Coordinates of C-alpha atoms and ligand atoms in Angstrom, one line a residue:
M1487 CA 10.5 1.1 5.4
L1488 CA 12.3 0.6 2.1
K1489 CA 10.2 -0.1 -0.9
P1490 CA 11.0 -1.9 -4.1
S1491 CA 10.9 1.4 -5.9
S1492 CA 13.8 2.7 -3.7
F1493 CA 16.0 0.0 -5.3
Q1494 CA 19.3 1.6 -6.3
P1495 CA 20.7 0.6 -9.6
S1496 CA 24.2 1.5 -8.6
S1497 CA 24.2 -1.3 -6.0
Y1498 CA 23.1 -3.9 -8.4
E1499 CA 25.7 -6.5 -9.4
P1500 CA 24.0 -9.7 -10.7
T1501 CA 24.4 -10.5 -14.4
P1502 CA 23.5 -13.7 -16.4
A1503 CA 27.2 -14.2 -16.8
N1504 CA 27.9 -14.5 -13.1
G1505 CA 25.0 -16.5 -11.8
L1506 CA 21.7 -18.2 -12.2
V1507 CA 18.1 -17.4 -11.7
A1508 CA 16.4 -19.9 -9.3
Y1509 CA 12.7 -20.2 -10.1
F1510 CA 10.6 -21.4 -7.1
S1511 CA 7.1 -22.7 -7.7
M1512 CA 4.8 -24.9 -5.5
E1513 CA 3.7 -26.6 -8.7
I1514 CA 5.4 -27.2 -12.1
A1515 CA 3.8 -29.0 -15.1
I1516 CA 7.0 -30.8 -16.2
D1517 CA 5.8 -33.8 -18.2
P1518 CA 2.2 -34.9 -19.0
Q1519 CA 2.9 -38.1 -17.1
M1520 CA 4.2 -36.4 -13.9
P1521 CA 1.2 -35.2 -11.7
T1522 CA 3.2 -32.4 -10.2
Y1523 CA 0.8 -29.6 -11.1
S1524 CA -2.9 -28.7 -10.5
G1525 CA -3.7 -26.1 -13.2
G1526 CA -2.8 -22.8 -14.6
L1527 CA 0.0 -21.8 -12.1
G1528 CA 1.9 -25.1 -12.7
M1529 CA 1.4 -24.9 -16.5
L1530 CA 2.7 -21.4 -16.5
A1531 CA 5.7 -22.5 -14.5
G1532 CA 6.4 -25.4 -16.9
D1533 CA 6.0 -23.3 -20.0
T1534 CA 8.3 -20.6 -18.5
L1535 CA 11.0 -23.2 -17.9
R1536 CA 10.6 -24.7 -21.3
S1537 CA 11.0 -21.3 -23.0
A1538 CA 13.9 -20.4 -20.7
A1539 CA 15.6 -23.6 -21.8
D1540 CA 14.9 -22.8 -25.4
L1541 CA 16.4 -19.3 -24.9
N1542 CA 19.5 -20.8 -23.2
T1543 CA 18.7 -18.9 -20.0
P1544 CA 21.0 -19.7 -17.0
M1545 CA 18.2 -20.9 -14.7
V1546 CA 17.3 -23.7 -12.4
A1547 CA 14.0 -24.4 -10.6
F1548 CA 12.8 -25.7 -7.3
S1549 CA 9.5 -27.4 -6.4
L1550 CA 8.3 -30.3 -4.2
V1551 CA 8.1 -33.8 -5.6
H1552 CA 4.4 -34.4 -4.8
R1553 CA 4.6 -38.2 -4.8
K1554 CA 0.8 -38.6 -4.7
G1555 CA 0.1 -35.8 -7.2
Y1556 CA -2.9 -33.5 -7.1
F1557 CA -5.9 -35.7 -7.7
R1558 CA -7.6 -37.6 -10.4
Q1559 CA -11.2 -36.5 -10.9
M1560 CA -14.1 -38.9 -11.3
L1561 CA -17.6 -37.8 -12.1
D1562 CA -20.6 -40.0 -11.6
A1563 CA -23.7 -39.9 -13.8
D1564 CA -25.2 -37.2 -11.6
G1565 CA -22.1 -35.0 -11.9
K1566 CA -20.8 -35.7 -8.4
Q1567 CA -17.0 -35.4 -8.2
T1568 CA -14.9 -37.9 -6.3
E1569 CA -11.1 -37.9 -6.1
D1570 CA -8.3 -40.4 -6.2
S1571 CA -4.6 -39.8 -5.5
Q1572 CA -2.1 -40.1 -8.4
P1573 CA 1.0 -42.0 -7.1
W1574 CA 3.9 -41.9 -9.6
R1575 CA 7.4 -43.3 -9.6
V1576 CA 9.8 -40.4 -9.4
E1577 CA 12.9 -42.5 -10.2
E1578 CA 11.4 -43.3 -13.7
F1579 CA 11.7 -39.6 -14.6
C1580 CA 14.3 -38.0 -12.4
V1581 CA 17.8 -38.6 -11.1
E1582 CA 18.6 -38.4 -7.3
E1583 CA 21.1 -35.8 -6.2
T1584 CA 23.6 -36.6 -3.5
P1585 CA 23.4 -33.7 -1.0
R1586 CA 20.9 -33.8 1.9
V1587 CA 19.8 -30.6 3.7
T1588 CA 17.7 -30.2 6.9
V1589 CA 15.0 -27.7 7.8
A1590 CA 13.7 -27.0 11.3
L1591 CA 9.9 -27.3 11.7
E1592 CA 7.8 -27.3 14.8
N1593 CA 10.9 -28.3 17.0
R1594 CA 11.7 -31.1 14.7
V1595 CA 14.4 -31.4 12.0
V1596 CA 13.3 -32.6 8.6
A1597 CA 15.8 -34.0 6.1
L1598 CA 15.3 -33.4 2.4
R1599 CA 16.8 -34.8 -0.8
A1600 CA 16.4 -33.5 -4.4
W1601 CA 15.4 -35.3 -7.6
R1602 CA 16.7 -33.6 -10.8
Y1603 CA 14.8 -33.4 -14.0
D1604 CA 16.6 -31.7 -16.9
V1605 CA 14.4 -29.6 -19.3
V1606 CA 16.2 -29.7 -22.6
G1607 CA 16.0 -26.6 -24.7
R1608 CA 15.7 -26.7 -28.5
S1609 CA 19.5 -26.2 -28.9
G1610 CA 20.4 -28.6 -26.1
H1611 CA 20.6 -26.2 -23.2
L1612 CA 19.8 -28.0 -19.9
L1613 CA 17.7 -26.4 -17.3
P1614 CA 17.5 -28.5 -14.1
I1615 CA 14.4 -28.7 -12.0
Y1616 CA 15.0 -29.9 -8.4
L1617 CA 12.1 -31.6 -6.8
L1618 CA 12.5 -31.7 -3.0
D1619 CA 11.5 -34.9 -1.3
A1620 CA 11.1 -35.6 2.5
D1621 CA 10.4 -39.3 2.0
L1622 CA 13.6 -40.4 3.8
P1623 CA 14.1 -43.1 6.5
E1624 CA 15.5 -40.6 9.0
N1625 CA 12.2 -38.6 9.0
S1626 CA 9.1 -39.5 11.0
E1627 CA 6.1 -41.0 9.2
W1628 CA 4.3 -37.6 9.2
D1629 CA 7.3 -35.7 7.9
R1630 CA 7.9 -38.3 5.1
G1631 CA 4.4 -37.4 3.8
L1632 CA 5.0 -33.7 3.7
T1633 CA 6.0 -33.7 0.1
D1634 CA 3.2 -36.1 -1.0
H1635 CA 0.1 -34.0 -1.8
L1636 CA 0.0 -30.8 -3.8
Y1637 CA -2.4 -28.4 -2.0
G1638 CA -3.4 -31.3 0.2
G1639 CA -4.1 -31.4 3.9
D1640 CA -4.9 -28.5 6.1
A1641 CA -3.2 -25.1 6.7
N1642 CA -0.6 -26.8 9.0
Y1643 CA 0.4 -29.2 6.3
R1644 CA 0.6 -26.4 3.8
L1645 CA 2.7 -24.1 5.9
Q1646 CA 5.1 -27.0 6.6
Q1647 CA 5.3 -27.6 2.8
E1648 CA 6.0 -23.9 2.3
V1649 CA 8.9 -24.0 4.8
L1650 CA 10.3 -27.1 2.9
L1651 CA 9.9 -25.4 -0.5
G1652 CA 11.3 -22.0 0.5
M1653 CA 13.9 -22.7 3.1
G1654 CA 14.7 -26.2 2.0
G1655 CA 15.1 -25.0 -1.6
V1656 CA 17.6 -22.2 -0.7
R1657 CA 19.6 -24.6 1.4
M1658 CA 19.6 -27.2 -1.4
A1659 CA 20.7 -24.7 -3.9
H1660 CA 23.6 -23.9 -1.6
A1661 CA 24.4 -27.6 -1.0
L1662 CA 24.4 -28.2 -4.8
G1663 CA 26.9 -25.3 -5.2
L1664 CA 24.6 -23.4 -7.5
P1665 CA 25.7 -19.7 -8.0
V1666 CA 22.2 -18.2 -7.7
N1667 CA 22.0 -14.5 -8.0
V1668 CA 18.2 -14.0 -8.6
Y1669 CA 15.5 -15.8 -6.7
H1670 CA 12.1 -15.7 -8.5
M1671 CA 9.1 -16.5 -6.3
N1672 CA 6.3 -17.7 -8.6
E1673 CA 3.4 -16.9 -6.2
G1674 CA 3.6 -16.5 -2.5
H1675 CA 4.0 -20.2 -1.7
A1676 CA 7.7 -19.8 -1.9
A1677 CA 8.0 -16.6 0.1
L1678 CA 9.8 -18.2 3.0
L1679 CA 12.9 -18.5 0.8
T1680 CA 13.5 -14.9 1.9
L1681 CA 13.7 -16.0 5.5
A1682 CA 16.4 -18.5 4.6
L1683 CA 18.3 -15.8 2.7
L1684 CA 18.0 -13.4 5.6
E1685 CA 19.3 -16.0 8.0
A1686 CA 22.2 -16.7 5.6
Q1687 CA 22.8 -13.0 5.4
T1688 CA 23.2 -12.8 9.2
G1689 CA 25.3 -15.9 9.3
G1690 CA 22.6 -17.7 11.2
G1691 CA 22.7 -15.2 14.0
P1692 CA 19.6 -13.9 15.9
L1693 CA 17.1 -12.3 13.6
G1694 CA 16.6 -9.6 16.1
Q1695 CA 19.8 -8.0 15.0
V1696 CA 18.8 -7.8 11.3
T1697 CA 19.6 -4.4 9.8
E1698 CA 18.2 -2.5 6.9
T1699 CA 21.4 -3.4 5.0
D1700 CA 20.7 -7.1 5.5
I1701 CA 17.2 -6.7 4.2
E1702 CA 18.4 -4.7 1.3
A1703 CA 20.9 -7.5 0.5
V1704 CA 18.1 -10.0 0.4
R1705 CA 15.8 -7.7 -1.7
R1706 CA 18.5 -7.2 -4.2
K1707 CA 18.3 -11.0 -5.1
C1708 CA 14.5 -11.4 -5.0
V1709 CA 11.7 -10.9 -7.5
F1710 CA 8.1 -11.9 -7.0
T1711 CA 5.1 -12.6 -9.2
T1712 CA 1.7 -12.4 -7.7
H1713 CA -1.1 -14.4 -9.5
T1714 CA -4.5 -13.7 -8.2
P1715 CA -6.6 -10.6 -7.5
V1716 CA -8.9 -12.8 -5.3
P1717 CA -8.0 -11.8 -1.7
A1718 CA -8.8 -15.4 -0.4
G1719 CA -6.3 -16.6 -3.0
H1720 CA -3.4 -15.1 -1.1
D1721 CA -1.8 -17.6 1.3
R1722 CA -2.4 -16.7 4.9
F1723 CA -1.7 -18.4 8.2
S1724 CA -2.6 -17.7 11.8
M1725 CA 0.1 -16.2 14.0
E1726 CA -0.3 -19.3 16.3
Q1727 CA 0.6 -21.5 13.4
A1728 CA 3.4 -19.3 12.4
R1729 CA 4.9 -19.3 15.9
R1730 CA 4.4 -23.1 16.3
I1731 CA 5.8 -24.1 12.9
L1732 CA 8.4 -21.5 12.2
G1733 CA 9.4 -20.7 15.8
A1734 CA 8.5 -17.7 17.9
E1735 CA 11.6 -15.6 16.9
R1736 CA 11.1 -16.0 13.2
A1737 CA 7.4 -15.4 13.4
A1738 CA 8.0 -12.2 15.4
R1739 CA 10.6 -11.1 13.0
L1740 CA 8.3 -11.6 10.0
E1741 CA 5.6 -9.6 11.8
A1742 CA 8.0 -6.8 12.7
L1743 CA 9.2 -6.6 9.1
G1744 CA 5.8 -6.2 7.6
G1745 CA 5.0 -9.8 6.6
C1746 CA 1.6 -9.8 8.3
H1747 CA -1.7 -8.3 7.3
E1748 CA -4.9 -8.2 9.3
G1749 CA -3.3 -10.2 12.0
L1750 CA -2.3 -13.1 9.8
L1751 CA 1.1 -14.1 8.3
N1752 CA 0.5 -13.3 4.7
M1753 CA 2.9 -14.8 2.2
T1754 CA 2.2 -12.1 -0.4
Y1755 CA 3.3 -9.4 2.1
V1756 CA 6.4 -11.4 3.0
A1757 CA 7.3 -11.7 -0.7
L1758 CA 6.6 -8.0 -1.4
R1759 CA 8.6 -6.9 1.6
F1760 CA 11.7 -8.8 0.5
S1761 CA 11.6 -8.3 -3.3
R1762 CA 13.1 -5.5 -5.3
Y1763 CA 10.7 -6.2 -8.2
C1764 CA 7.2 -7.5 -8.2
N1765 CA 4.7 -8.0 -11.0
G1766 CA 1.2 -9.1 -11.9
V1767 CA 0.5 -11.4 -14.8
A1768 CA -1.4 -9.1 -17.3
L1769 CA -1.7 -5.3 -17.6
K1770 CA -5.1 -5.2 -15.9
H1771 CA -3.9 -7.6 -13.1
G1772 CA -0.9 -5.4 -12.5
E1773 CA -3.2 -2.4 -12.0
V1774 CA -5.5 -4.4 -9.7
S1775 CA -2.6 -5.7 -7.7
Q1776 CA -1.1 -2.2 -7.5
A1777 CA -4.4 -1.0 -5.9
M1778 CA -4.3 -3.9 -3.5
F1779 CA -0.8 -3.1 -2.4
P1780 CA -0.4 0.6 -2.7
E1781 CA 2.7 0.7 -0.6
Y1782 CA 4.7 -1.3 -3.1
R1783 CA 5.3 -0.7 -6.8
V1784 CA 3.7 -3.5 -8.9
D1785 CA 4.7 -3.9 -12.5
S1786 CA 3.1 -6.2 -15.0
I1787 CA 4.4 -8.9 -17.4
T1788 CA 1.6 -10.6 -19.3
N1789 CA 1.7 -14.4 -19.3
G1790 CA 2.2 -16.6 -22.2
V1791 CA 2.3 -20.3 -23.2
H1792 CA 5.2 -22.4 -24.7
G1793 CA 4.5 -22.6 -28.4
P1794 CA 6.0 -26.0 -29.3
T1795 CA 4.1 -27.5 -26.3
W1796 CA 0.7 -26.3 -27.3
V1797 CA 0.7 -26.1 -31.1
S1798 CA -1.0 -29.2 -32.3
R1799 CA 0.8 -31.5 -34.7
P1800 CA -1.2 -30.5 -37.9
F1801 CA -0.5 -26.8 -37.1
A1802 CA 3.1 -27.5 -36.3
E1803 CA 3.5 -29.2 -39.6
L1804 CA 1.8 -26.4 -41.4
L1805 CA 4.0 -23.8 -39.7
D1806 CA 7.2 -25.8 -40.3
R1807 CA 6.3 -26.1 -44.0
R1808 CA 5.3 -22.4 -44.6
M1809 CA 7.4 -20.4 -42.1
E1810 CA 9.9 -22.6 -40.3
S1811 CA 11.6 -19.7 -38.5
W1812 CA 8.7 -19.6 -36.1
R1813 CA 10.5 -22.2 -33.9
R1814 CA 13.6 -20.0 -33.6
D1815 CA 11.7 -16.8 -32.9
H1816 CA 7.9 -16.7 -32.3
L1817 CA 7.7 -13.1 -33.7
Y1818 CA 7.7 -14.8 -37.1
L1819 CA 4.2 -16.0 -36.3
R1820 CA 3.1 -12.5 -37.3
N1821 CA 3.5 -13.9 -40.9
A1822 CA 0.5 -16.2 -40.3
I1823 CA -1.6 -13.7 -42.1
A1824 CA -0.2 -15.2 -45.2
L1825 CA -0.9 -18.9 -44.4
P1826 CA -3.0 -20.5 -47.2
V1827 CA -6.7 -20.5 -46.3
D1828 CA -7.3 -24.1 -47.5
E1829 CA -4.3 -25.4 -45.5
L1830 CA -5.5 -23.8 -42.3
T1831 CA -9.0 -25.2 -42.8
E1832 CA -7.6 -28.6 -43.4
A1833 CA -5.3 -28.5 -40.4
H1834 CA -8.1 -27.4 -38.1
A1835 CA -10.4 -30.1 -39.5
Q1836 CA -7.7 -32.7 -38.6
V1837 CA -7.3 -31.5 -35.0
K1838 CA -11.1 -31.2 -34.5
E1839 CA -11.6 -34.8 -35.7
A1840 CA -8.9 -36.1 -33.3
L1841 CA -10.7 -34.3 -30.5
L1842 CA -14.1 -35.6 -31.4
A1843 CA -12.6 -39.1 -31.6
E1844 CA -11.2 -38.7 -28.1
V1845 CA -14.6 -37.5 -26.9
A1846 CA -16.2 -40.6 -28.5
A1847 CA -13.6 -42.9 -26.9
R1848 CA -14.2 -41.4 -23.5
T1849 CA -18.0 -41.0 -23.5
G1850 CA -19.4 -43.0 -26.4
L1851 CA -20.9 -39.8 -27.7
V1852 CA -20.4 -39.2 -31.4
L1853 CA -20.3 -35.5 -32.2
N1854 CA -20.6 -33.9 -35.7
P1855 CA -17.3 -32.4 -37.0
K1856 CA -19.3 -29.9 -39.1
V1857 CA -21.1 -28.4 -36.2
L1858 CA -19.9 -25.3 -34.4
T1859 CA -18.1 -26.5 -31.2
L1860 CA -17.4 -24.4 -28.2
G1861 CA -14.8 -25.3 -25.5
F1862 CA -14.9 -24.3 -21.8
A1863 CA -12.3 -26.0 -19.6
R1864 CA -10.9 -24.5 -16.4
R1865 CA -10.8 -24.9 -12.7
A1866 CA -14.4 -25.1 -11.4
A1867 CA -14.1 -22.0 -9.3
T1868 CA -17.4 -20.1 -8.9
Y1869 CA -16.0 -16.8 -10.2
K1870 CA -15.3 -18.4 -13.5
R1871 CA -19.1 -18.9 -14.0
A1872 CA -19.0 -22.2 -16.0
D1873 CA -22.8 -22.0 -16.0
L1874 CA -23.2 -18.6 -17.6
L1875 CA -23.8 -20.2 -21.0
F1876 CA -26.9 -21.8 -19.3
H1877 CA -28.2 -18.6 -17.8
D1878 CA -31.1 -18.8 -20.2
P1879 CA -31.1 -22.4 -21.5
E1880 CA -34.1 -21.9 -23.8
R1881 CA -32.2 -19.1 -25.5
L1882 CA -29.1 -21.2 -25.9
L1883 CA -31.3 -23.9 -27.4
R1884 CA -32.9 -21.5 -29.9
I1885 CA -29.4 -20.3 -31.0
A1886 CA -28.5 -24.0 -31.6
Q1887 CA -31.7 -24.7 -33.5
S1888 CA -31.5 -21.7 -35.8
G1889 CA -27.7 -21.8 -36.2
G1890 CA -27.2 -25.3 -37.6
G1891 CA -26.5 -26.9 -34.3
L1892 CA -24.1 -26.3 -31.4
Q1893 CA -21.8 -28.6 -29.4
I1894 CA -20.2 -27.6 -26.1
L1895 CA -17.3 -29.4 -24.5
Y1896 CA -16.7 -28.8 -20.8
A1897 CA -14.0 -29.9 -18.4
G1898 CA -12.5 -28.9 -15.1
K1899 CA -11.8 -30.0 -11.6
A1900 CA -13.0 -28.5 -8.4
H1901 CA -10.5 -28.5 -5.5
P1902 CA -11.6 -31.4 -3.2
Q1903 CA -12.5 -28.9 -0.4
D1904 CA -14.4 -26.5 -2.7
E1905 CA -18.0 -27.4 -2.2
P1906 CA -19.4 -24.5 -4.3
G1907 CA -17.1 -25.5 -7.1
K1908 CA -18.3 -29.0 -7.0
A1909 CA -21.9 -27.8 -7.0
L1910 CA -21.1 -25.8 -10.1
I1911 CA -19.9 -28.9 -11.9
H1912 CA -23.1 -30.7 -10.8
S1913 CA -25.3 -27.9 -12.1
V1914 CA -23.6 -27.8 -15.5
I1915 CA -24.0 -31.5 -15.9
E1916 CA -27.7 -31.4 -14.8
K1917 CA -28.4 -28.7 -17.4
A1918 CA -26.4 -30.6 -20.0
K1919 CA -28.6 -33.6 -19.5
Q1920 CA -31.8 -31.6 -19.5
Y1921 CA -31.1 -29.6 -22.6
S1922 CA -29.0 -31.9 -24.8
G1923 CA -30.8 -33.1 -27.9
A1924 CA -30.5 -33.1 -31.7
D1925 CA -29.5 -29.5 -31.9
L1926 CA -27.5 -28.9 -28.7
R1927 CA -25.0 -31.4 -27.4
V1928 CA -23.2 -30.7 -24.2
V1929 CA -20.5 -33.0 -22.7
Y1930 CA -18.6 -32.6 -19.5
L1931 CA -15.3 -34.5 -19.8
E1932 CA -13.7 -36.0 -16.7
N1933 CA -10.2 -35.3 -15.3
Y1934 CA -9.1 -32.1 -17.1
D1935 CA -5.3 -32.3 -17.4
W1936 CA -2.4 -31.4 -19.7
R1937 CA -3.4 -33.8 -22.5
L1938 CA -7.1 -33.0 -22.5
G1939 CA -6.2 -29.3 -22.3
A1940 CA -4.1 -29.6 -25.4
A1941 CA -6.8 -31.6 -27.3
L1942 CA -9.5 -29.2 -26.3
T1943 CA -7.8 -25.8 -26.9
A1944 CA -6.6 -26.9 -30.3
G1945 CA -9.6 -28.9 -31.5
V1946 CA -12.7 -26.8 -30.7
D1947 CA -13.8 -23.9 -32.9
V1948 CA -14.2 -21.2 -30.3
W1949 CA -12.8 -21.0 -26.8
V1950 CA -15.2 -19.5 -24.3
N1951 CA -14.3 -17.8 -21.0
T1952 CA -16.8 -16.1 -18.6
P1953 CA -15.0 -15.0 -15.4
R1954 CA -16.5 -12.4 -13.1
R1955 CA -14.3 -9.3 -13.6
P1956 CA -11.7 -8.5 -12.3
Y1957 CA -10.9 -11.9 -10.9
E1958 CA -9.2 -13.6 -13.9
A1959 CA -5.6 -12.5 -13.3
S1960 CA -4.6 -13.6 -16.8
G1961 CA -5.8 -17.0 -18.0
T1962 CA -3.6 -18.9 -20.5
S1963 CA -5.9 -21.6 -22.1
G1964 CA -7.2 -19.0 -24.6
M1965 CA -3.5 -18.4 -25.6
K1966 CA -3.1 -22.1 -26.4
A1967 CA -6.2 -21.9 -28.5
A1968 CA -4.9 -18.8 -30.3
L1969 CA -1.7 -20.6 -31.3
N1970 CA -3.9 -23.1 -33.0
G1971 CA -6.0 -20.5 -34.8
V1972 CA -8.9 -20.9 -32.4
P1973 CA -10.6 -17.5 -31.6
S1974 CA -12.0 -16.7 -28.1
L1975 CA -15.4 -15.5 -27.0
S1976 CA -14.7 -14.0 -23.6
I1977 CA -15.3 -11.5 -20.9
L1978 CA -12.9 -8.6 -21.1
D1979 CA -10.7 -9.6 -18.2
G1980 CA -7.1 -10.9 -17.8
W1981 CA -5.2 -11.4 -21.0
W1982 CA -8.2 -11.0 -23.2
I1983 CA -8.3 -7.2 -22.6
E1984 CA -5.0 -7.2 -24.4
G1985 CA -5.7 -9.9 -26.9
C1986 CA -9.2 -9.1 -28.1
V1987 CA -9.5 -7.4 -31.5
E1988 CA -13.2 -7.7 -32.2
G1989 CA -14.0 -9.9 -35.2
V1990 CA -10.2 -10.4 -35.8
T1991 CA -9.0 -12.5 -32.9
G1992 CA -12.4 -13.4 -31.5
W1993 CA -15.2 -11.5 -29.7
A1994 CA -15.7 -9.7 -26.4
I1995 CA -18.6 -10.4 -24.2
E1996 CA -19.5 -6.9 -23.2
D1997 CA -19.2 -5.7 -19.6
G1998 CA -22.6 -5.8 -17.9
A1999 CA -23.9 -4.9 -14.5
D2000 CA -24.7 -8.5 -13.6
D2001 CA -24.8 -12.1 -14.8
E2002 CA -28.0 -11.4 -16.6
A2003 CA -26.5 -8.6 -18.7
E2004 CA -23.3 -10.5 -19.5
A2005 CA -25.2 -13.7 -20.5
E2006 CA -27.3 -11.5 -22.8
S2007 CA -24.2 -10.2 -24.5
L2008 CA -22.8 -13.7 -24.7
Y2009 CA -25.9 -14.9 -26.5
Q2010 CA -26.0 -11.9 -28.8
K2011 CA -22.4 -12.4 -29.8
L2012 CA -23.0 -16.0 -30.5
E2013 CA -26.1 -15.3 -32.6
T2014 CA -24.9 -12.2 -34.5
A2015 CA -21.2 -12.7 -34.8
V2016 CA -19.9 -16.3 -34.1
V2017 CA -22.6 -18.3 -35.9
P2018 CA -22.6 -16.2 -39.1
A2019 CA -18.8 -16.2 -39.3
Y2020 CA -18.7 -20.0 -38.8
A2021 CA -21.1 -20.4 -41.7
D2022 CA -18.5 -18.9 -44.1
S2023 CA -15.4 -21.1 -44.2
E2024 CA -13.3 -18.6 -46.0
R2025 CA -14.1 -15.9 -43.5
W2026 CA -13.3 -18.4 -40.7
A2027 CA -9.9 -19.2 -42.1
R2028 CA -9.1 -15.5 -42.2
L2029 CA -10.0 -15.3 -38.6
M2030 CA -7.6 -18.2 -37.9
Q2031 CA -4.8 -16.3 -39.8
T2032 CA -5.2 -13.2 -37.8
T2033 CA -5.7 -15.0 -34.5
I2034 CA -2.3 -16.8 -34.9
A2035 CA -0.6 -13.7 -36.3
L2036 CA -1.7 -11.2 -33.6
N2037 CA -2.1 -13.4 -30.5
G2038 CA 0.2 -16.4 -31.2
S2039 CA 3.1 -14.1 -31.9
F2040 CA 2.7 -12.3 -28.6
F2041 CA 1.1 -14.4 -25.9
N2042 CA 3.9 -16.9 -25.7
T2043 CA 6.4 -17.6 -23.0
N2044 CA 9.4 -16.8 -25.3
R2045 CA 8.3 -13.2 -25.3
M2046 CA 7.4 -13.4 -21.6
V2047 CA 10.8 -14.9 -20.5
K2048 CA 12.6 -12.2 -22.4
Q2049 CA 10.5 -9.6 -20.5
Y2050 CA 11.4 -11.2 -17.2
I2051 CA 15.1 -11.1 -18.1
R2052 CA 14.9 -7.4 -19.1
N2053 CA 12.5 -6.1 -16.5
A2054 CA 12.9 -8.3 -13.5
Y2055 CA 16.1 -10.5 -13.4
Y2056 CA 18.7 -8.3 -15.0
P2057 CA 17.3 -4.9 -15.7
L2058 CA 20.6 -3.2 -16.3
Q2059 CA 21.9 -5.7 -18.8
L2060 CA 20.4 -3.7 -21.7
L2061 CA 22.8 -1.0 -20.8
A2062 CA 25.8 -3.2 -20.3
A2063 CA 27.8 -1.2 -22.8
Q2064 CA 27.5 1.9 -20.6
P2065 CA 29.2 2.1 -17.2
V2066 CA 26.6 1.9 -14.5
A2067 CA 27.9 5.0 -12.7
E2068 CA 27.5 7.1 -15.9
M2069 CA 24.0 5.8 -16.4
V2070 CA 22.9 6.7 -12.9
S2071 CA 24.3 10.2 -13.2
A2072 CA 22.6 10.7 -16.5
E2073 CA 19.2 10.1 -15.0
Ligands
LIG1179 C1 -3.7 -24.1 -19.6 C2 -4.2 -24.9 -18.5 C3 -4.8 -24.3 -17.4 C4 -4.9 -22.8 -17.3 O1 -5.8 -22.2 -18.1 P1 -6.8 -21.0 -17.7 O2 -7.1 -20.3 -18.9 O3 -6.0 -20.2 -16.7 O4 -7.9 -21.7 -17.1 C5 -5.3 -25.1 -16.4 N1 -5.3 -26.4 -16.5 C6 -4.8 -27.0 -17.6 C7 -4.8 -28.5 -17.6 C8 -4.3 -26.3 -18.6 O5 -3.7 -27.0 -19.7

């Protein structure tokens, strides 16, 4: 079997001058008013495309329209989550394209159209996102609903969505006349695009006659990013479903070519098998993924966030005033070590006040802008341990009492079918009720989304993250905080292994054998490092300088997109001045 590492540079032709990168993602956070994302994966996709547009990258993107969104979260007084759908009007945001394509599913034919949304880069470059839509009169009622719910329905629904995204997307790119030379699968949901490419390669002929040359031709075009070290996070389907939905021949082919694992069709294996380059989303995650898939070479490109999207207005004004070139090139953020201390303090005070006003408007609770305020907002998955701060509530209370008070802002949705996740929210809200008082105030805010995420990451004093190692692939919310001078207090996992400089960009919760030990380190760091630093406003402003300088300048998608271009999309372009043949012989 050919592996990505066997890729031959001499057979590589694509360049940014003769084609486009097509970025495929099941979710993309495009606009705060479009509910086309659920969380980190979609935010990363949106930030990637915004940076790619800013960098004038020849790129397009494909996703599904998700007419009913992900879900709006409601929490009752007891902390019980209920959900509502989020219908939105696609025609208010996007333009309908003319071509129609069809995809075969379960012996039916589903027609698709595409809605275009243009991301506009800072110098006017347009990067079109095509949202595939099955809501057409020629489709059956069931099929019309296939592009309604992001991560909705059961496994049958999801596999059908993945066929529409992957195979429908490739056909739509073709129908639109887009000269795609690189297909980037952002997570395994889009892996079936490789099947469409393989079928195009064989001219639609029987897949039984696929040769290694055909496979190599597909692999030359494909790159894949894996996003989770949690085995259950990798998309898997039964062979019965695969045969029924894809058809027996395609299912058998995928199996014969290595797309199955432990008797299941595994989208990560499909994507790995047909990609010439594959990566994890932080250095550690690359290593963990490499160990999970030893037969493939797994590189790493650490995630980032889109600066102009996540820098709050007061900080953007400060940066524009003091070092305007940051917008052109985020490496200039390194100069944040020279930002005036009083201006930083003032900018943060403004953002914090705006956040606390938002909290008051939502909950009626008036918090104190002078009091140390921690933020914890993320998907309520159990491995993220939202309740670790409450491991020993009495201890937390004592820290609040002796340290001049403590405020903690929580937010996060549990997937509608994730009962343990819902129980976690309930437990945090119960403890919040039990222990909140004059010294400790804890609030769980409803419906964590783009806007609330921006307000929280910029407006709290410290961003807290407590995942169980090594399950946090990267995490990006702490990067948003860093761009606003907000240090992190986190477990050394994901991006924080790279981003933590103790006492300079935040603090590490030290690795422990169990929850008990890690909670102990969390309390100790709060007590002995965070609270004393917060009490000294000059020292805190220095911390803000170094947080922006060291982490804002690196953990952004401008740097990340450049790394994808160099390492994944067009790895030979750096050597463009040198003939390829010469370069190969020189190796
Ligand atoms: C940034 C963001 C995320 C991802 O953050 P993590 O650190 O990976 O949890 C999720 N949801 C929203 C709304 C965000 O803004």
